[in-house]
Amino acid sequence: MTADHAQDRMLAVRNPATGAVLDHVHDHSAEQAAAMVDAAAAGFRAWRGTTPRQRSEVLMAAFHGMREQAQRLRDLIVAENGKSQADAAAEVSYAAEFFRWYAEEAVRSPGDYTEAPAGGVRNVVTRHPVGVAVLITPWNFPAAMATRKIGPALAAGCAVLLKPASETPLTAFAIAEILTEAGVPEGVVQVAASSSASRVVTAWLADDRVRKLSFTGSTGVGRRLLAHCAERVVNTSMELGGNAPFIVTSGADIDAAVDGAMLAKFRNGGQACTAANRFYIHQDVLGEFTEKFGARIAQLRVGDPASGADIGPMITEQAAQEIRGLIRRATEQGAVIAAQAVLPEGANSAFLTPTLLTGVPLDAEILSEEIFGPVAPVVAWTDLDAVIALANAAEVGLSAYVYAGKLQTAMKIAERLEAGMVGVNRGIVSDPSAPFGGVKQAGIGREGGSFGMEEFTEVQYLSVDWS
Ligand code: NAP
């Protein structure tokens, strides 16, 4: 296809639960993407000249705008992503909080003023917006992954070019409208959907005025983008894949651990980077844990989330198919399906039944792959050092969970885990006020808290003659 033809192309957005086309969005060509950088550069000049208080007030207005439109955003997320209504409502609330948090951070500009050790010089350290930033987001949190980047970028004074996932662009466009209504000037926040992510992103990254890439998505794509950014030494932040261990000790409160496991595994139907992927349960409590966890899994209602189901479809039939393959190969290696929910009659093949697997062999592929679906593989353990080594064996270290009777025991285990975030007697870790991110191949940098805004700034140091 030539670029000229691409000017007129539209991209269909489908409901994964029904397959119905929800809407069409413009399918951006490389030329159109390149032209967006002109508008972003002009927008950046205007936006960086606003005061921190002005930026704060615009972000606060966007926070209120999201709250006012919470129902509409929830329904959009349910329709294009397929998560449950409760998960979508929680996402909208979480996503809006990034605008409130960064409205409050925008006015707390950090800096430093020190005397050089040898004397005669003062060091003045300030922070400046990095420039036009490219933001790339995945489909699993269409609102929150966007606001977690847009909030700090705008607070810092940057203009942004957002490429949402091709499956879920509608929520991103709705958020951009809310930002415009809140007073964001033209060109400062622009969204481009595309049937070819690399077409749009390559056009953006080729422009010298683009100085930042903030990416959330898989480790594989993140690696490729890091290599791409190396060409022009573009500042990068990477929020990549996870493979979270969930450790339960013999002294843990098992009812609390099961509550946490349900949240850590089945929120968003297991399609979360922080989703518990590997359940390491102490042998002494294995029977009680799997019985209670299995009973809860069997009660999950699978179906169209628009009708109130707990677990909707996977994002695509192909994603569900890949997970079925992981389950099949695990059972061929000896794992046992200990519990399952019921699939509704006539469900399309994007639906997957929540499944508990026990007796999973340590070399099973399902323990080393990010499952990204409602499947919980369980492994028994007796030796603490050995289970910590297993937990740390993954190439990614995004999140981890630990349940132990004594807080001290849980904390001691948590400190030994190679993970950017650890839920300590909790099945969820995200909070707009806290640094979200991973170690090893789970990423570079942090989002949220005061850390998130630093990612969109450059440090400048002035060496001032004081003699
Ligand atoms: P993905 O395939 O890596 O896609 C993420 C985004 O990158 C999408 O917008 C995609 O666009 C775009 N993209 C794909 N190939 C590209 C390329 N060559 N150049 C530029 N952009 C490209 O990931 P996903 O399947 O959407 O999301 C699931 C993954 O995200 C999981 O691994 C999950 O752990 C991770 N994740 C991480 C976090 C975190 O904070 N660490 C949060 C959520 C999700 P298209 O949709 O158009 O392909």
Short mmCIF file of C-alpha atoms and ligand atoms in Angstrom, two decimals:
data_model
loop_
_atom_site.label_atom_id
_atom_site.label_comp_id
_atom_site.label_asym_id
_atom_site.label_seq_id
_atom_site.Cartn_x
_atom_site.Cartn_y
_atom_site.Cartn_z
CA MET A 1 0.00 0.00 0.00
CA THR A 2 1.35 3.44 -0.86
CA ALA A 3 1.35 6.25 1.62
CA ASP A 4 -1.18 8.17 -0.50
CA HIS A 5 -3.70 5.39 -0.25
CA ALA A 6 -3.12 5.24 3.47
CA GLN A 7 -4.37 8.88 3.78
CA ASP A 8 -7.93 7.67 3.21
CA ARG A 9 -7.80 4.44 5.17
CA MET A 10 -9.90 3.79 8.24
CA LEU A 11 -9.25 1.27 10.98
CA ALA A 12 -12.14 -0.79 12.38
CA VAL A 13 -12.36 -1.17 16.16
CA ARG A 14 -14.10 -4.35 17.27
CA ASN A 15 -15.77 -5.58 20.43
CA PRO A 16 -13.82 -8.75 21.34
CA ALA A 17 -16.86 -10.25 23.12
CA THR A 18 -19.12 -10.11 20.07
CA GLY A 19 -16.84 -9.42 17.11
CA ALA A 20 -19.07 -6.44 16.20
CA VAL A 21 -17.46 -3.33 14.72
CA LEU A 22 -17.80 -0.55 17.29
CA ASP A 23 -16.41 2.33 15.28
CA HIS A 24 -13.78 3.35 12.75
CA VAL A 25 -10.80 5.60 13.40
CA HIS A 26 -8.43 7.24 10.98
CA ASP A 27 -5.54 5.00 9.94
CA HIS A 28 -2.60 7.40 9.94
CA SER A 29 -0.06 7.43 7.15
CA ALA A 30 3.64 8.17 7.66
CA GLU A 31 3.17 11.64 6.09
CA GLN A 32 0.32 12.47 8.43
CA ALA A 33 2.37 11.27 11.39
CA ALA A 34 5.31 13.43 10.33
CA ALA A 35 3.05 16.49 10.05
CA MET A 36 1.86 15.92 13.62
CA VAL A 37 5.39 16.65 14.84
CA ASP A 38 5.14 20.22 13.41
CA ALA A 39 1.99 20.81 15.45
CA ALA A 40 3.57 19.19 18.52
CA ALA A 41 6.69 21.35 18.25
CA ALA A 42 4.52 24.50 18.07
CA GLY A 43 2.38 23.22 20.93
CA PHE A 44 5.50 22.51 22.99
CA ARG A 45 6.75 26.09 22.56
CA ALA A 46 3.45 27.42 23.91
CA TRP A 47 2.99 24.83 26.67
CA ARG A 48 6.48 25.06 28.12
CA GLY A 49 5.90 28.81 28.48
CA THR A 50 2.90 28.31 30.77
CA THR A 51 3.40 28.48 34.51
CA PRO A 52 3.39 25.36 36.67
CA ARG A 53 0.16 26.63 38.25
CA GLN A 54 -1.53 26.93 34.84
CA ARG A 55 -0.50 23.40 33.89
CA SER A 56 -1.69 22.17 37.27
CA GLU A 57 -5.11 23.75 36.80
CA VAL A 58 -5.55 22.24 33.34
CA LEU A 59 -4.65 18.79 34.66
CA MET A 60 -7.04 19.21 37.58
CA ALA A 61 -9.81 20.17 35.15
CA ALA A 62 -9.00 17.02 33.14
CA PHE A 63 -9.25 14.97 36.34
CA HIS A 64 -12.75 16.37 36.95
CA GLY A 65 -13.62 15.85 33.26
CA MET A 66 -12.71 12.18 33.53
CA ARG A 67 -14.76 11.81 36.69
CA GLU A 68 -17.76 13.46 35.02
CA GLN A 69 -17.43 11.15 32.03
CA ALA A 70 -16.57 8.05 34.06
CA GLN A 71 -19.58 6.08 32.89
CA ARG A 72 -18.92 6.81 29.21
CA LEU A 73 -15.24 5.89 29.57
CA ARG A 74 -16.11 2.70 31.47
CA ASP A 75 -18.46 1.60 28.71
CA LEU A 76 -15.91 2.39 26.00
CA ILE A 77 -13.27 0.30 27.78
CA VAL A 78 -15.70 -2.59 28.28
CA ALA A 79 -16.67 -2.46 24.61
CA GLU A 80 -13.22 -2.22 23.01
CA ASN A 81 -11.15 -4.16 25.56
CA GLY A 82 -13.62 -6.72 26.91
CA LYS A 83 -12.78 -6.40 30.61
CA SER A 84 -15.53 -6.57 33.24
CA GLN A 85 -17.56 -3.47 34.13
CA ALA A 86 -16.05 -3.47 37.64
CA ASP A 87 -12.50 -3.65 36.27
CA ALA A 88 -13.24 -0.93 33.71
CA ALA A 89 -14.77 1.37 36.36
CA ALA A 90 -11.72 0.79 38.59
CA GLU A 91 -9.44 1.58 35.66
CA VAL A 92 -11.22 4.88 34.93
CA SER A 93 -10.90 5.92 38.55
CA TYR A 94 -7.21 4.88 38.67
CA ALA A 95 -6.53 6.60 35.33
CA ALA A 96 -8.15 9.88 36.41
CA GLU A 97 -6.04 9.90 39.58
CA PHE A 98 -2.90 10.35 37.46
CA PHE A 99 -4.26 13.71 36.31
CA ARG A 100 -5.01 14.72 39.90
CA TRP A 101 -1.65 13.48 41.19
CA TYR A 102 0.32 15.30 38.46
CA ALA A 103 -1.83 18.42 38.85
CA GLU A 104 -0.45 18.45 42.38
CA GLU A 105 3.12 17.53 41.34
CA ALA A 106 3.26 20.16 38.58
CA VAL A 107 3.74 22.93 41.13
CA ARG A 108 6.48 21.11 43.07
CA SER A 109 9.39 21.71 40.73
CA PRO A 110 12.52 20.11 42.22
CA GLY A 111 15.94 21.77 42.15
CA ASP A 112 19.20 22.09 44.04
CA TYR A 113 21.61 24.81 45.09
CA THR A 114 24.95 23.79 46.59
CA GLU A 115 28.46 25.00 47.20
CA ALA A 116 31.12 23.08 45.25
CA PRO A 117 33.44 21.21 47.68
CA ALA A 118 36.50 23.24 46.60
CA GLY A 119 34.61 26.51 47.12
CA GLY A 120 34.45 29.49 44.77
CA VAL A 121 31.57 27.97 42.77
CA ARG A 122 27.86 27.48 43.35
CA ASN A 123 26.05 24.60 41.62
CA VAL A 124 22.50 25.44 40.61
CA VAL A 125 20.52 22.41 39.39
CA THR A 126 17.17 22.80 37.64
CA ARG A 127 14.85 20.61 35.59
CA HIS A 128 13.40 21.40 32.16
CA PRO A 129 10.83 19.61 29.98
CA VAL A 130 12.54 17.06 27.74
CA GLY A 131 10.56 18.18 24.67
CA VAL A 132 8.12 16.49 22.33
CA ALA A 133 7.46 13.00 23.71
CA VAL A 134 6.18 9.93 21.87
CA LEU A 135 3.94 7.76 24.04
CA ILE A 136 3.06 4.19 23.04
CA THR A 137 0.47 2.28 25.04
CA PRO A 138 -0.91 -1.29 25.09
CA TRP A 139 -4.54 -2.43 24.91
CA ASN A 140 -4.85 -3.93 28.38
CA PHE A 141 -5.36 -0.61 30.22
CA PRO A 142 -6.47 1.74 27.43
CA ALA A 143 -7.12 4.66 29.83
CA ALA A 144 -4.59 4.24 32.63
CA MET A 145 -1.53 3.53 30.49
CA ALA A 146 -2.29 6.76 28.59
CA THR A 147 -2.93 9.03 31.61
CA ARG A 148 0.06 7.58 33.50
CA LYS A 149 2.23 9.06 30.73
CA ILE A 150 0.21 12.13 29.66
CA GLY A 151 -0.19 13.40 33.26
CA PRO A 152 3.52 13.70 34.10
CA ALA A 153 4.46 14.79 30.57
CA LEU A 154 2.02 17.72 30.67
CA ALA A 155 2.98 18.58 34.24
CA ALA A 156 6.62 18.79 33.16
CA GLY A 157 5.75 21.04 30.19
CA CYS A 158 6.10 18.52 27.34
CA ALA A 159 3.89 18.06 24.27
CA VAL A 160 2.90 14.46 23.48
CA LEU A 161 2.19 12.25 20.49
CA LEU A 162 0.23 9.20 21.62
CA LYS A 163 -0.01 5.94 19.67
CA PRO A 164 -2.60 3.75 21.41
CA ALA A 165 -2.87 0.04 20.69
CA SER A 166 -4.72 -0.67 17.45
CA GLU A 167 -7.31 -2.77 19.35
CA THR A 168 -8.28 0.03 21.79
CA PRO A 169 -7.88 3.54 20.32
CA LEU A 170 -11.37 4.84 21.22
CA THR A 171 -10.61 5.42 24.89
CA ALA A 172 -7.44 7.34 23.98
CA PHE A 173 -9.37 9.66 21.65
CA ALA A 174 -11.99 10.22 24.36
CA ILE A 175 -9.27 11.18 26.86
CA ALA A 176 -7.71 13.57 24.33
CA GLU A 177 -11.12 15.27 23.96
CA ILE A 178 -11.37 15.64 27.74
CA LEU A 179 -7.91 17.24 27.79
CA THR A 180 -8.92 19.70 25.07
CA GLU A 181 -12.06 20.61 27.01
CA ALA A 182 -9.86 21.07 30.09
CA GLY A 183 -7.81 23.70 28.26
CA VAL A 184 -4.83 21.87 26.73
CA PRO A 185 -3.77 24.02 23.74
CA GLU A 186 -3.81 22.74 20.17
CA GLY A 187 -0.95 20.46 19.21
CA VAL A 188 0.07 19.62 22.79
CA VAL A 189 -1.77 16.28 22.95
CA GLN A 190 -2.28 14.43 19.66
CA VAL A 191 -3.36 10.84 19.11
CA ALA A 192 -2.67 8.71 16.03
CA ALA A 193 -4.11 5.24 15.54
CA SER A 194 -2.61 3.09 12.85
CA SER A 195 -2.82 -0.35 11.32
CA SER A 196 0.99 -0.19 11.30
CA ALA A 197 2.50 0.93 14.60
CA SER A 198 5.99 1.09 13.16
CA ARG A 199 4.88 3.31 10.25
CA VAL A 200 3.71 6.05 12.60
CA VAL A 201 6.36 5.61 15.28
CA THR A 202 9.22 5.51 12.76
CA ALA A 203 8.02 8.80 11.25
CA TRP A 204 7.91 10.37 14.70
CA LEU A 205 11.27 9.05 15.89
CA ALA A 206 12.98 10.24 12.68
CA ASP A 207 12.29 13.85 13.63
CA ASP A 208 15.00 15.60 15.67
CA ARG A 209 12.35 17.54 17.57
CA VAL A 210 11.13 14.30 19.19
CA ARG A 211 13.33 13.88 22.27
CA LYS A 212 11.55 11.21 24.30
CA LEU A 213 9.92 7.81 23.92
CA SER A 214 7.82 6.42 26.75
CA PHE A 215 6.68 2.90 25.89
CA THR A 216 4.45 0.41 27.67
CA GLY A 217 4.11 -3.01 26.12
CA SER A 218 5.89 -6.30 25.61
CA THR A 219 9.59 -6.81 26.28
CA GLY A 220 10.14 -7.93 22.67
CA VAL A 221 8.78 -4.71 21.14
CA GLY A 222 10.52 -2.68 23.86
CA ARG A 223 13.87 -4.18 22.86
CA ARG A 224 13.31 -3.23 19.22
CA LEU A 225 12.30 0.32 20.13
CA LEU A 226 15.36 0.71 22.37
CA ALA A 227 17.56 -0.23 19.40
CA HIS A 228 15.62 2.22 17.22
CA CYS A 229 16.04 5.02 19.76
CA ALA A 230 19.76 4.36 19.97
CA GLU A 231 20.15 5.83 16.44
CA ARG A 232 19.37 9.34 17.67
CA VAL A 233 20.05 8.69 21.37
CA VAL A 234 16.42 9.43 22.24
CA ASN A 235 15.62 9.50 25.96
CA THR A 236 13.58 6.35 26.73
CA SER A 237 11.34 5.01 29.48
CA MET A 238 10.28 1.39 29.16
CA GLU A 239 7.43 -0.37 31.00
CA LEU A 240 7.67 -3.94 29.75
CA GLY A 241 6.46 -7.45 30.45
CA GLY A 242 6.03 -9.25 33.76
CA ASN A 243 6.04 -12.80 35.12
CA ALA A 244 5.06 -12.24 38.74
CA PRO A 245 5.67 -14.92 41.38
CA PHE A 246 3.09 -15.22 44.17
CA ILE A 247 4.65 -16.80 47.26
CA VAL A 248 2.61 -18.12 50.19
CA THR A 249 4.42 -19.31 53.33
CA SER A 250 3.21 -21.94 55.79
CA GLY A 251 2.23 -19.31 58.39
CA ALA A 252 0.15 -17.17 56.01
CA ASP A 253 -3.52 -16.35 56.50
CA ILE A 254 -4.83 -18.54 53.68
CA ASP A 255 -8.17 -16.78 53.30
CA ALA A 256 -6.35 -13.47 52.86
CA ALA A 257 -3.89 -15.12 50.44
CA VAL A 258 -6.78 -16.51 48.35
CA ASP A 259 -8.43 -13.06 48.25
CA GLY A 260 -5.09 -11.62 47.10
CA ALA A 261 -4.59 -14.40 44.56
CA MET A 262 -8.03 -13.75 43.02
CA LEU A 263 -7.17 -10.08 42.60
CA ALA A 264 -3.59 -10.62 41.43
CA LYS A 265 -4.62 -13.29 38.92
CA PHE A 266 -8.10 -12.47 37.66
CA ARG A 267 -8.23 -8.67 37.54
CA ASN A 268 -8.67 -7.83 33.83
CA GLY A 269 -9.05 -11.55 33.15
CA GLY A 270 -5.35 -12.01 33.90
CA GLN A 271 -4.36 -9.58 31.15
CA ALA A 272 -2.21 -7.35 33.35
CA CYS A 273 1.57 -6.92 33.38
CA THR A 274 1.38 -7.23 37.17
CA ALA A 275 -0.74 -10.40 37.02
CA ALA A 276 0.45 -13.24 39.25
CA ASN A 277 1.87 -15.77 36.82
CA ARG A 278 3.40 -18.43 39.08
CA PHE A 279 1.92 -19.52 42.43
CA TYR A 280 4.54 -20.92 44.83
CA ILE A 281 2.62 -22.36 47.79
CA HIS A 282 4.28 -23.91 50.85
CA GLN A 283 3.64 -27.68 51.01
CA ASP A 284 2.02 -27.38 54.48
CA VAL A 285 -0.77 -25.12 53.19
CA LEU A 286 -0.98 -26.38 49.61
CA GLY A 287 -4.16 -28.43 50.15
CA GLU A 288 -6.07 -25.65 51.90
CA PHE A 289 -4.92 -22.99 49.42
CA THR A 290 -5.74 -24.94 46.26
CA GLU A 291 -9.11 -26.09 47.60
CA LYS A 292 -10.20 -22.55 48.53
CA PHE A 293 -8.65 -20.93 45.44
CA GLY A 294 -10.20 -23.58 43.17
CA ALA A 295 -13.66 -23.04 44.71
CA ARG A 296 -13.44 -19.30 44.05
CA ILE A 297 -12.23 -19.84 40.48
CA ALA A 298 -15.11 -22.21 39.74
CA GLN A 299 -17.56 -19.47 40.76
CA LEU A 300 -16.24 -16.88 38.30
CA ARG A 301 -18.88 -15.87 35.75
CA VAL A 302 -17.45 -15.89 32.23
CA GLY A 303 -19.28 -14.04 29.46
CA ASP A 304 -19.98 -10.74 27.76
CA PRO A 305 -18.90 -8.07 30.26
CA ALA A 306 -21.69 -5.81 28.99
CA SER A 307 -24.05 -8.26 30.72
CA GLY A 308 -22.12 -8.12 33.99
CA ALA A 309 -19.73 -11.11 33.69
CA ASP A 310 -16.61 -11.24 35.92
CA ILE A 311 -14.34 -12.46 33.13
CA GLY A 312 -14.73 -11.29 29.55
CA PRO A 313 -12.97 -12.49 26.41
CA MET A 314 -9.24 -12.34 25.76
CA ILE A 315 -8.33 -9.40 23.56
CA THR A 316 -8.24 -11.60 20.43
CA GLU A 317 -9.02 -15.17 19.47
CA GLN A 318 -5.32 -15.63 18.74
CA ALA A 319 -4.35 -14.56 22.28
CA ALA A 320 -6.82 -17.11 23.71
CA GLN A 321 -5.48 -19.77 21.36
CA GLU A 322 -1.91 -19.21 22.53
CA ILE A 323 -2.97 -19.61 26.18
CA ARG A 324 -4.87 -22.82 25.35
CA GLY A 325 -1.57 -24.08 23.92
CA LEU A 326 0.27 -23.26 27.17
CA ILE A 327 -2.37 -25.18 29.19
CA ARG A 328 -2.27 -28.16 26.85
CA ARG A 329 1.52 -28.43 26.91
CA ALA A 330 1.57 -28.08 30.74
CA THR A 331 -0.94 -30.94 31.11
CA GLU A 332 1.06 -33.07 28.67
CA GLN A 333 4.01 -32.56 31.03
CA GLY A 334 1.97 -33.73 34.05
CA ALA A 335 0.09 -30.68 35.33
CA VAL A 336 -3.48 -31.34 36.48
CA ILE A 337 -6.52 -29.14 35.87
CA ALA A 338 -7.70 -28.85 39.48
CA ALA A 339 -10.55 -26.36 38.94
CA GLN A 340 -12.22 -24.47 36.13
CA ALA A 341 -15.08 -22.03 35.69
CA VAL A 342 -17.87 -22.71 33.20
CA LEU A 343 -17.77 -21.33 29.67
CA PRO A 344 -21.11 -19.98 28.49
CA GLU A 345 -22.71 -21.82 25.60
CA GLY A 346 -21.99 -20.31 22.21
CA ALA A 347 -19.03 -18.24 23.49
CA ASN A 348 -16.67 -17.30 20.67
CA SER A 349 -13.14 -18.64 20.75
CA ALA A 350 -11.75 -15.46 22.35
CA PHE A 351 -13.30 -16.70 25.62
CA LEU A 352 -11.15 -18.81 27.87
CA THR A 353 -12.27 -20.53 31.02
CA PRO A 354 -10.44 -19.54 34.23
CA THR A 355 -8.28 -22.52 35.18
CA LEU A 356 -6.28 -23.72 38.19
CA LEU A 357 -3.34 -25.99 37.35
CA THR A 358 -1.62 -27.99 40.09
CA GLY A 359 1.43 -30.24 40.03
CA VAL A 360 3.05 -28.04 37.40
CA PRO A 361 6.59 -29.27 36.65
CA LEU A 362 9.31 -26.69 37.18
CA ASP A 363 10.42 -26.81 33.54
CA ALA A 364 6.89 -26.20 32.18
CA GLU A 365 6.78 -23.41 29.60
CA ILE A 366 3.76 -21.88 31.39
CA LEU A 367 6.03 -20.91 34.31
CA SER A 368 8.51 -19.03 32.16
CA GLU A 369 6.09 -17.37 29.69
CA GLU A 370 3.92 -14.36 30.57
CA ILE A 371 0.50 -16.10 30.41
CA PHE A 372 -1.61 -12.93 30.09
CA GLY A 373 -4.84 -14.80 30.78
CA PRO A 374 -6.95 -16.38 33.55
CA VAL A 375 -4.77 -19.42 34.25
CA ALA A 376 -3.11 -20.03 37.63
CA PRO A 377 -0.26 -22.59 37.72
CA VAL A 378 0.62 -23.81 41.23
CA VAL A 379 3.96 -25.22 42.42
CA ALA A 380 4.61 -26.58 45.94
CA TRP A 381 7.73 -25.59 47.91
CA THR A 382 9.45 -26.44 51.18
CA ASP A 383 12.83 -24.64 51.06
CA LEU A 384 12.75 -20.83 51.27
CA ASP A 385 16.09 -20.20 49.53
CA ALA A 386 15.07 -22.50 46.69
CA VAL A 387 11.70 -20.80 46.17
CA ILE A 388 13.30 -17.36 46.17
CA ALA A 389 15.78 -18.59 43.56
CA LEU A 390 12.86 -19.87 41.44
CA ALA A 391 11.01 -16.57 41.82
CA ASN A 392 14.14 -14.69 40.73
CA ALA A 393 14.91 -16.97 37.79
CA ALA A 394 12.70 -14.96 35.38
CA GLU A 395 14.39 -12.59 32.94
CA VAL A 396 11.84 -9.93 33.87
CA GLY A 397 11.28 -8.50 37.36
CA LEU A 398 8.20 -6.30 37.32
CA SER A 399 6.03 -7.29 40.29
CA ALA A 400 5.87 -10.05 42.90
CA TYR A 401 3.58 -10.97 45.78
CA VAL A 402 4.28 -12.52 49.15
CA TYR A 403 1.89 -13.70 51.87
CA ALA A 404 3.35 -14.68 55.25
CA GLY A 405 1.90 -14.77 58.77
CA LYS A 406 4.42 -12.37 60.25
CA LEU A 407 4.91 -9.08 58.46
CA GLN A 408 8.64 -9.32 59.24
CA THR A 409 8.87 -12.66 57.40
CA ALA A 410 6.98 -11.24 54.42
CA MET A 411 9.23 -8.17 54.32
CA LYS A 412 12.40 -10.26 54.54
CA ILE A 413 11.24 -12.33 51.56
CA ALA A 414 10.12 -9.22 49.66
CA GLU A 415 13.53 -7.60 50.03
CA ARG A 416 15.18 -10.64 48.43
CA LEU A 417 12.88 -10.62 45.38
CA GLU A 418 14.24 -9.16 42.14
CA ALA A 419 11.14 -7.13 41.35
CA GLY A 420 10.44 -3.43 41.03
CA MET A 421 7.22 -3.81 43.04
CA VAL A 422 6.17 -6.29 45.70
CA GLY A 423 2.69 -6.73 47.13
CA VAL A 424 3.30 -7.57 50.81
CA ASN A 425 0.21 -9.40 52.09
CA ARG A 426 -1.62 -7.58 49.22
CA GLY A 427 -2.75 -8.76 45.79
CA ILE A 428 -2.39 -5.40 44.03
CA VAL A 429 0.52 -2.96 43.78
CA SER A 430 -0.43 0.01 41.57
CA ASP A 431 -0.97 3.48 43.01
CA PRO A 432 -0.56 6.87 41.27
CA SER A 433 1.52 8.10 44.21
CA ALA A 434 4.04 5.23 44.00
CA PRO A 435 6.83 4.38 41.53
CA PHE A 436 5.57 1.75 39.07
CA GLY A 437 8.18 -0.15 37.08
CA GLY A 438 10.41 -3.16 36.86
CA VAL A 439 13.98 -4.40 37.05
CA LYS A 440 15.95 -6.60 34.64
CA GLN A 441 14.14 -6.91 31.30
CA ALA A 442 10.87 -5.57 32.74
CA GLY A 443 11.92 -2.05 31.90
CA ILE A 444 13.81 1.15 32.50
CA GLY A 445 12.48 4.02 34.59
CA ARG A 446 9.38 4.49 36.70
CA GLU A 447 5.89 5.89 36.27
CA GLY A 448 3.82 7.43 39.05
CA GLY A 449 4.87 9.31 42.15
CA SER A 450 7.48 12.03 41.84
CA PHE A 451 9.59 9.62 39.74
CA GLY A 452 7.11 9.72 36.86
CA MET A 453 7.61 13.43 36.22
CA GLU A 454 11.41 13.16 36.30
CA GLU A 455 11.17 10.87 33.27
CA PHE A 456 9.89 13.84 31.23
CA THR A 457 12.55 16.28 32.33
CA GLU A 458 16.21 16.97 31.64
CA VAL A 459 18.55 18.14 34.37
CA GLN A 460 20.51 21.35 33.81
CA TYR A 461 23.34 22.38 36.08
CA LEU A 462 24.62 25.94 36.14
CA SER A 463 28.17 26.40 37.44
CA VAL A 464 28.18 29.89 38.93
CA ASP A 465 31.40 31.77 39.68
CA TRP A 466 31.22 32.71 43.36
CA SER A 467 34.74 34.05 43.85
P1 NAP B 1 2.87 -4.91 22.37
O1 NAP B 1 2.55 -5.86 21.30
O2 NAP B 1 4.29 -4.71 22.73
O3 NAP B 1 2.20 -3.53 21.92
C1 NAP B 1 2.25 -2.38 22.75
C2 NAP B 1 2.16 -1.14 21.88
O4 NAP B 1 3.30 -1.09 21.02
C3 NAP B 1 0.93 -1.10 20.97
O5 NAP B 1 0.49 0.24 20.87
C4 NAP B 1 1.50 -1.58 19.65
O6 NAP B 1 0.79 -1.11 18.53
C5 NAP B 1 2.88 -0.94 19.69
N1 NAP B 1 3.85 -1.57 18.80
C6 NAP B 1 3.93 -2.87 18.43
N2 NAP B 1 4.97 -3.04 17.59
C7 NAP B 1 5.56 -1.83 17.42
C8 NAP B 1 6.67 -1.36 16.68
N3 NAP B 1 7.41 -2.17 15.91
N4 NAP B 1 6.98 -0.05 16.73
C9 NAP B 1 6.26 0.79 17.49
N5 NAP B 1 5.19 0.40 18.24
C10 NAP B 1 4.85 -0.89 18.22
O7 NAP B 1 2.15 -5.28 23.73
P2 NAP B 1 0.62 -5.60 23.98
O8 NAP B 1 0.36 -6.99 23.53
O9 NAP B 1 -0.23 -4.52 23.45
O10 NAP B 1 0.55 -5.50 25.56
C11 NAP B 1 0.87 -6.54 26.41
C12 NAP B 1 2.26 -6.40 26.97
O11 NAP B 1 2.40 -5.14 27.62
C13 NAP B 1 2.55 -7.43 28.03
O12 NAP B 1 3.85 -7.94 27.85
C14 NAP B 1 2.46 -6.64 29.33
O13 NAP B 1 3.19 -7.19 30.39
C15 NAP B 1 2.97 -5.32 28.90
N6 NAP B 1 2.51 -4.27 29.81
C16 NAP B 1 3.43 -3.70 30.64
C17 NAP B 1 3.02 -2.75 31.55
C18 NAP B 1 4.00 -2.11 32.48
O14 NAP B 1 3.67 -1.06 33.05
N7 NAP B 1 5.19 -2.64 32.68
C19 NAP B 1 1.67 -2.36 31.60
C20 NAP B 1 0.77 -2.97 30.73
C21 NAP B 1 1.21 -3.92 29.82
P3 NAP B 1 -0.28 -2.07 17.77
O15 NAP B 1 -1.36 -2.32 18.74
O16 NAP B 1 -0.71 -1.22 16.63
O17 NAP B 1 0.47 -3.30 17.40
#
